[in-house]
Amino acid sequence: MEKNVARAEAPESEDPTAAAEAAVEVPPEIVAQTLGQWFQAWMARIRAGDSGVLPVILGLVIITFVFEGISPHQVFLSATNLVNLFQQSAVFMVLAMGVIFALLLGQIDLSIGFVGATGAAIAVQLVQPATTKWPWWAAIAAALLVCALIGAIQGTLIARLRLSSLIVTLAGGLIFNGVMLIVLGLGPFSGYPSLAGSNANLQVLYNLMWGTINPTVSWVGMVVLVAAAGLIMWSADNRRRRSGLVAPPVSLTLLKIGLIAVCAVVVVAICNVNRAAIGTLEGVPWVIPIVLAVFTVWMVLLQKTRFGRYVYAIGGNPEAARRAGVRLANIITLCFTISAFTAGIGALLYASNLGGMSNNFPGNSLVLQAIASAVIGGTSLFGGRGKVLHGILGGLVIGGIYNGMYLLSIPVQWQFIVVGVVLILAVSIDALSRRSATSGSVARV
Amino acid sequence: MAQQAVTGASPGPAQLGEPLLKVRGINKHFGPVQALTNVDLDLYAGQVTALCGDNGAGKSVLTKCIAGIYQIDGGQFFWESKPVAIHSPRDSSALGIETVYQDLALADNLDIVQNMFLGREQIRNGLLNEDDMERSAGKTLSSLRVTTVRSIRQPVASLSGGQRQSVAVAKAVMWNSKLVMLDEPTAALGVVQTNQVLQLVRRLRERGLAVMVISHNLNDVFEVADRIAVLHLGRMAGQDRADAFDRQSVVDYMTTGASTRSRRADGDGEKRGQS
Ligand SMILES: Nc1ncnc2c1ncn2[C@@H]1O[C@H](COP(=O)(O)OP(=O)(O)OP(=O)(O)O)[C@@H](O)[C@H]1O
Ligand SMILES: [Mg+2]
């Protein structure tokens, strides 16, 4: 008892170095007043081990240089190949943007491949003019609804029965592999319903990946989108600066908007090159606005809504979230619903790319590729850290690696090995940055 | 026995009115561990009640039962004399109870503003209203003289232990609550911040709130408390006006569950407190 009182009465003074040490962990944009300061703070943060999206950008640059250097006839950076690359990556990107909702919770969703495939199989079957003849929109809606429902059931098992997400979604992947095969076996298509044909509904599904937007419309649409995004960013930052809140310097806001504009112009310019050997194939493929739409909606949901805030809170400290009155079960269920719903979109893109659905849908490797994309992009497997943007960046890396190796005619066994190694690398970066983040700061009670 | 004797010396309803929160006969066990046994506690509006007890006495468990984190096994809460059930943190905050937990319960990956508004985000046009939240959080923090943080937009992971505690306290007092419970709110604080928290506790009392403070620091306890309650091995060893205790009697209650000094003073608490 004596000891106890003595301990408590010992004067404790605040460690003056604590704040200074902590400074390196502060996101640069919130303390910098000028672009120069921002850049300095950013460098300090990278030296401290928190590199943000830097590794993945670096990875993209390396992939570009290596494959452009060694691909036959420098075909890697040709317009045809770049558009191709984006189309292949789109499936990884969309699946990753969905599975990030599970990863942010510190959970995992291994079922996205075959849950999505079940949805895609349903959509492709429903639009068949020889059998059910559904309009394309009804077929897509039905497919995504089924996916969302499956996700909700899995999420309920995980959130309310507290089953391990690993086991539930592993089992789910197996179950829906079976369900997908059953759905594909229906009708007279012997497991391979196709999207080929002149029927309008078949065409819409086929065009998700292969359709293009008229070049002029592409330019106009791009300008409108960039202007809208720029205006929103500018006015939000400006309002915060005027009212004296934490805000990035003007030059940084302009730099960001400029960067978006440059990327958009480059993408549209590449897409508007005629990519056909004979005839014309030009304009932005539909898949780009589809990916952008998924990105925008999920980004707003995660960054700007209560739901998104709670997702991060649960990933960071579920007990804190519970004590704050967050209904954990609802949020977790919704995350798995979103993951499965988004997987439906990804699998539809895959089916469109394939021109139909197939018994051989590679559900399991798609799961790994999607999770690899998210992690390579910078999302943590430990929960609480990650962004929708990571899915896009990581998807480009994975897509780029596959595409480059394909151009080099590297055999498939080596493709497996390379992508596996890249995944291990990304997970190591995640674990290392997590360790340096926790060792630097105070002990937790 | 000691409990009865001391309760007898409590100020009657004529002096203080009904307690804001009456805890009656609370039991709580974890497996074989009986953490709380038949605990009674009265928390009055406009009064600071210090909850004392040795390590493992059950102070934090009692706090969490009131906050709705733990479900009680038996007993009853009376809020403004009406029986109430507290099954979840939502129930307690709906009543107007705010808590600073000993383990702080902050999400490391969220920034200070996000943590302070967790569960009560302000919304404009369906989206988070970051600007207003940042302004209110800033005001609350500066009123607590929390000036050492570089930016209220830095993640809580980057704060020192004391800064984290300040954020947790600020988070609890920002709302229009009726009862604020602070579980060792000053354990990691520097001298200046400790004084700020004690000052804040007094201000909350002046605003007519009921305050419950858990502290091992008897200086702090005697400095701010109007009433003292002492837990010993999960039982309420005694509760009374602060002036009915002195340091030694509190220590006796904490260590043995009874105090000869206090019992001697039972009939004459007022006088002994003055001596
Ligand atoms: N979640 C739990 N599961 C099992 N036992 C628990 C749990 N929480 C508390 N206990 C037990 O209940 C008893 C009281 O713990 P409590 O945390 O309330 O102590 P305390 O008075 O707050 O001590 P301290 O001064 O160290 O904070 C202890 O014996 C502890 O081991
Ligand atoms: Mg405690």
CSV table of N, CA, C and O in Angstrom, one decimal, chain B residues 17 57 217 229 273 275:
chain,number,residue,atom,x,y,z
B,17,GLY,N,-30.2,15.7,-1.8
B,17,GLY,CA,-31.2,15.2,-2.7
B,17,GLY,C,-30.9,13.8,-3.1
B,17,GLY,O,-29.9,13.2,-2.6
B,57,ALA,N,-8.8,-4.1,-7.1
B,57,ALA,CA,-10.0,-4.1,-6.2
B,57,ALA,C,-11.3,-4.1,-6.9
B,57,ALA,O,-12.3,-4.5,-6.3
B,217,ASN,N,-3.6,8.5,-6.5
B,217,ASN,CA,-2.9,9.6,-5.8
B,217,ASN,C,-3.8,10.3,-4.8
B,217,ASN,O,-4.7,11.0,-5.1
B,229,ALA,N,-15.3,6.9,-2.0
B,229,ALA,CA,-15.8,5.5,-1.9
B,229,ALA,C,-14.6,4.6,-2.0
B,229,ALA,O,-13.7,4.8,-2.9
B,273,GLY,N,-12.9,15.4,10.5
B,273,GLY,CA,-12.4,15.9,9.2
B,273,GLY,C,-11.7,17.3,9.4
B,273,GLY,O,-10.8,17.6,8.7
B,275,SER,N,-10.2,18.4,12.1
B,275,SER,CA,-9.0,18.4,12.9
B,275,SER,C,-7.7,18.2,12.1
B,275,SER,O,-7.7,17.5,11.1
